[in-house]
Coordinates of C-alpha atoms in Angstrom, one line a residue:
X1 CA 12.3 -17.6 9.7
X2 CA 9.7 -15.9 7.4
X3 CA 11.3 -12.5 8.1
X4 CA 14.8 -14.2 6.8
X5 CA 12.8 -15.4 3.9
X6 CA 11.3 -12.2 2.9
X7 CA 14.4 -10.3 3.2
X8 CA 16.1 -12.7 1.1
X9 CA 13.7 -12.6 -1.7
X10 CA 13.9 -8.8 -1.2
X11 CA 17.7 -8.7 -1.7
X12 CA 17.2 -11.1 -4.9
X13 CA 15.4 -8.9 -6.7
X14 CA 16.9 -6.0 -6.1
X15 CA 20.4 -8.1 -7.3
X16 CA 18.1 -9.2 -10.8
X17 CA 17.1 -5.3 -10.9
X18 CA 20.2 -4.4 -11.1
X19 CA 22.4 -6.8 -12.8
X20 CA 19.9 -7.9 -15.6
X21 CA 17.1 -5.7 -15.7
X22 CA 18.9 -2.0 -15.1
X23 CA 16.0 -0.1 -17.8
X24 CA 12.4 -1.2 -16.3
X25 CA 10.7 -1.8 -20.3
X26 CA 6.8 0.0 -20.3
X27 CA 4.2 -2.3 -21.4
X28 CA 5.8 -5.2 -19.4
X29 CA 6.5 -4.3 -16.1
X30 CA 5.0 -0.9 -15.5
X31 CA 2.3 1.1 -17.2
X32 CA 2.0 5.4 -18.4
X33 CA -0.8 6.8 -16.5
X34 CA -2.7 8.4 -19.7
X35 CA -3.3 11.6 -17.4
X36 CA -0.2 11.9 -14.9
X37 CA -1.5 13.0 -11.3
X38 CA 0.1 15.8 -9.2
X39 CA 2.0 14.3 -6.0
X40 CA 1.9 15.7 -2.5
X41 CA 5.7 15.4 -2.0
X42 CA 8.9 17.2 -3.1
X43 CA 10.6 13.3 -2.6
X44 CA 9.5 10.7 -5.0
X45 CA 6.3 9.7 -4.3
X46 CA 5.2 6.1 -4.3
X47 CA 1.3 5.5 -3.9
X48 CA 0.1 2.0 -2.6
X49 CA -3.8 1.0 -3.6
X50 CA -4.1 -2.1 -1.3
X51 CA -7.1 -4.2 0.3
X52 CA -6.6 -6.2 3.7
X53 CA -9.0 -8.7 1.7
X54 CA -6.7 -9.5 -0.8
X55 CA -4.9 -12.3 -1.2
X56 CA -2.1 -11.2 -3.2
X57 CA -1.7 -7.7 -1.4
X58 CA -1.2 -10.5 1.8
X59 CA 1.4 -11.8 0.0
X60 CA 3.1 -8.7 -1.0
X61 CA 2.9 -7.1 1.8
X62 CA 5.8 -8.4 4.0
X63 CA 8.6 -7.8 0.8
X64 CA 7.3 -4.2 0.4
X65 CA 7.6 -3.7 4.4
X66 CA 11.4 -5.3 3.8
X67 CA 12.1 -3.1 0.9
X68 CA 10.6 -0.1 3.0
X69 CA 13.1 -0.2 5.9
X70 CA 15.9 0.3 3.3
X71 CA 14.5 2.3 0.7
X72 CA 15.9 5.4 -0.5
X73 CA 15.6 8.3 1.4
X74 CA 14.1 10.7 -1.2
X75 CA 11.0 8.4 -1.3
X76 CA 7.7 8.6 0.1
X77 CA 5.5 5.7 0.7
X78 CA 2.1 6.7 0.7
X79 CA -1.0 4.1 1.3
X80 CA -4.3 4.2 0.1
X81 CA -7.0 2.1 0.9
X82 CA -8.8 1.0 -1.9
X83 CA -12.5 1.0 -2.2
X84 CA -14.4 -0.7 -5.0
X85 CA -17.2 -1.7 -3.4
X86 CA -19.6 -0.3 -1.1
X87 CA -18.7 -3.3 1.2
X88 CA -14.9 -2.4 1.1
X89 CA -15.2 1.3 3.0
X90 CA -15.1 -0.6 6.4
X91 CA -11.8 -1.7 6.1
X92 CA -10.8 1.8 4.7
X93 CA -12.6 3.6 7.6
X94 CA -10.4 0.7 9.8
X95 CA -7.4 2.4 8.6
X96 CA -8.0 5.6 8.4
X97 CA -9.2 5.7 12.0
X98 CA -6.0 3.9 13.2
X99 CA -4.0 6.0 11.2
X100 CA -5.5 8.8 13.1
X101 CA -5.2 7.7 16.1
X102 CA -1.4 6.7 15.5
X103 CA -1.6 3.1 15.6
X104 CA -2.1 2.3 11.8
X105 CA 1.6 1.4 11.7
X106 CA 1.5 -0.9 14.5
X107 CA -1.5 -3.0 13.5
X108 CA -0.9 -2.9 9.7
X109 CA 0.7 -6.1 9.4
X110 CA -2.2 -7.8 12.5
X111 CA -5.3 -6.6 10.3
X112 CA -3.7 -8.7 7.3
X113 CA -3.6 -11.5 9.5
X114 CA -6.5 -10.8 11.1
X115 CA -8.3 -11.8 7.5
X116 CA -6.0 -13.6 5.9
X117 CA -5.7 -15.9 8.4
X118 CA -7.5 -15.9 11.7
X119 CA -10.9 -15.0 10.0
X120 CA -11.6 -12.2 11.7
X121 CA -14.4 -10.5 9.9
X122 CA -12.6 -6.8 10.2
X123 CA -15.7 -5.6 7.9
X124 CA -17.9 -5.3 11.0
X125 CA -17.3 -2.8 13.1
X126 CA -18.1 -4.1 16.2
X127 CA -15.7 -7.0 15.6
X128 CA -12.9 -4.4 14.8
X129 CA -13.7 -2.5 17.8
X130 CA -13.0 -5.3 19.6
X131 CA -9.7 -7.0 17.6
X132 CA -8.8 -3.1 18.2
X133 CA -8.8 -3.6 21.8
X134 CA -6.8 -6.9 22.1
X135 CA -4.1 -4.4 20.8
X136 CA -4.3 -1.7 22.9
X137 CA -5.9 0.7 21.2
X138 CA -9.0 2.5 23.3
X139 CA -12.5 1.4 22.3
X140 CA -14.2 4.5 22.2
X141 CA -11.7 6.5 20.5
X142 CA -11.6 3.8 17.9
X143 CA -15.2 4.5 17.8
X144 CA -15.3 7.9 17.3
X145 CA -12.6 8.1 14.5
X146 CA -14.6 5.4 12.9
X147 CA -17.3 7.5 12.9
X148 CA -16.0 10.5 12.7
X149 CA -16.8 13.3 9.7
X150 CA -13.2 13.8 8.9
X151 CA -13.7 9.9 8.1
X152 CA -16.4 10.6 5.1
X153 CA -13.6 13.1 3.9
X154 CA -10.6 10.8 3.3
X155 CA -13.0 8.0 2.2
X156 CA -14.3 10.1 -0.1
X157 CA -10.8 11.4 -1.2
X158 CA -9.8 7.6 -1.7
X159 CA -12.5 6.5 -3.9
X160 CA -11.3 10.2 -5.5
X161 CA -7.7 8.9 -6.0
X162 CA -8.8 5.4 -7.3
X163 CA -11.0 7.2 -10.2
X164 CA -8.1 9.6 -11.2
X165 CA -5.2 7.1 -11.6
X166 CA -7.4 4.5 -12.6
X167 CA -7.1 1.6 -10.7
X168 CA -8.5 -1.4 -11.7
X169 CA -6.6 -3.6 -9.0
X170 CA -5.2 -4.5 -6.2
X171 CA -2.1 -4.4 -5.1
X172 CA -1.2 -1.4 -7.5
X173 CA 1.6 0.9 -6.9
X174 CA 2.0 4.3 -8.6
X175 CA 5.6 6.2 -8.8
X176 CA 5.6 10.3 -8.9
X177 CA 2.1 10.1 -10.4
X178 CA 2.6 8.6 -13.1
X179 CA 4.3 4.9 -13.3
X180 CA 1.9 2.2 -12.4
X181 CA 3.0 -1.1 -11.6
X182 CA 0.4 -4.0 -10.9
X183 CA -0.2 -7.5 -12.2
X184 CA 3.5 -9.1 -11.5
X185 CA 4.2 -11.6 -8.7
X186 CA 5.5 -10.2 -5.8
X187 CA 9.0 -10.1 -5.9
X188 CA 9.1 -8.7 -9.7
X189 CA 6.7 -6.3 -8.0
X190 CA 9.8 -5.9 -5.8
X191 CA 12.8 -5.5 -8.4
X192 CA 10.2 -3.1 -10.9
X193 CA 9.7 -0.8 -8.3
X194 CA 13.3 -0.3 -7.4
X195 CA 14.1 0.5 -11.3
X196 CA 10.9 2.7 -11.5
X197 CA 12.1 4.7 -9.0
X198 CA 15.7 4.8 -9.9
X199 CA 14.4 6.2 -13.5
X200 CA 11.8 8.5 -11.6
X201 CA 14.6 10.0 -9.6
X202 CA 16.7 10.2 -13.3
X203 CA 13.9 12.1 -14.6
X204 CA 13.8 14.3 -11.9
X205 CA 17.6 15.7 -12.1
X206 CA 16.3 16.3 -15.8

């Protein structure tokens, strides 16, 4: 049922985006980056600062997952962990050493749970080991990529990426380095990202 609600409200907003709101207006439902970042993919490149601790990255996180499965083939969804505490890395180092490992995928949408609702307490690492587990994934390679000095490196690279496009929030997206969309609920989230890629993909035919 909540997987036919989601792709409902997914559909709506993409029917708004286009019948009412075809020109995404800056200022209101998307922000210039004042120093445009370079993007790591020919396609159209769409960066997503997120935090399993937040509420309303819970809460957008099953429309975006809809609106990935049909999104257009020229774009790239890239995530990034964001980090604005020192007591936010553990959940980073969570999903960078899934992602590793090749399971971040799989347990993505269980780690949001996981806080959000079974009050797992996924900044310990022993706890994380062990909710790892449950799902299959092997303890002590969980472990090591936790630990791991390749780790440090995209941690520090994260933190890296949330200084140069400036975020401030979560859940923030960014469009081909420059378009940043945060602060709307989630299914204007949904219909603003559709028309600001539709106007990045304009731009680049330019």
């Amino acid at each position: 049922m909540n997987k036919l609600i989601n792709s409902l409200l997914v559909a709506a907003a993409l029917f708004v985006g286009s019948a009412a709101f075809a020109e995404p207006v800056p200022g209101r439902d998307y922000t210039l980056l004042k120093q445009p970042q370079p993007t790591t993919t020919k396609n159209i490149e769409v960066l997503e600062f997120f935090f399993y601790g937040c509420s309303h990255c819970y809460h957008l996180h099953p429309l975006l997952s809809e609106w990935e499965k049909t999104m257009p083939k020229d774009v790239e969804m890239i995530l990034v962990p964001t980090i604005f505490r020192d007591n936010w890395e553990p959940m980073a180092r969570t999903y960078y050493a899934l992602e590793s490992l090749g399971q971040q995928q799989k347990l993505h949408d269980a780690l949001y749970r996981a806080w959000n609702e079974d009050k797992i307490d996924i900044n310990d690492e022993a706890k994380v080991s062990d909710f790892a587990a449950r799902h299959g994934v092997d303890k002590a390679k969980f472990s090591a990529a936790y630990n791991s000095f390749s780790m440090q490196s995209k941690v520090t690279r994260a933190k890296q990426m949330i200084r140069s496009y400036g975020i401030s929030g979560t859940p923030s997206l960014v469009v081909d380095g420059k378009y940043l969309i945060n602060g709307l609920q989630p299914a204007d989230t949904i219909r603003v990202l559709g028309e600001v890629v539709a106007m990045a993909r304009k731009e680049q035919k330019k």
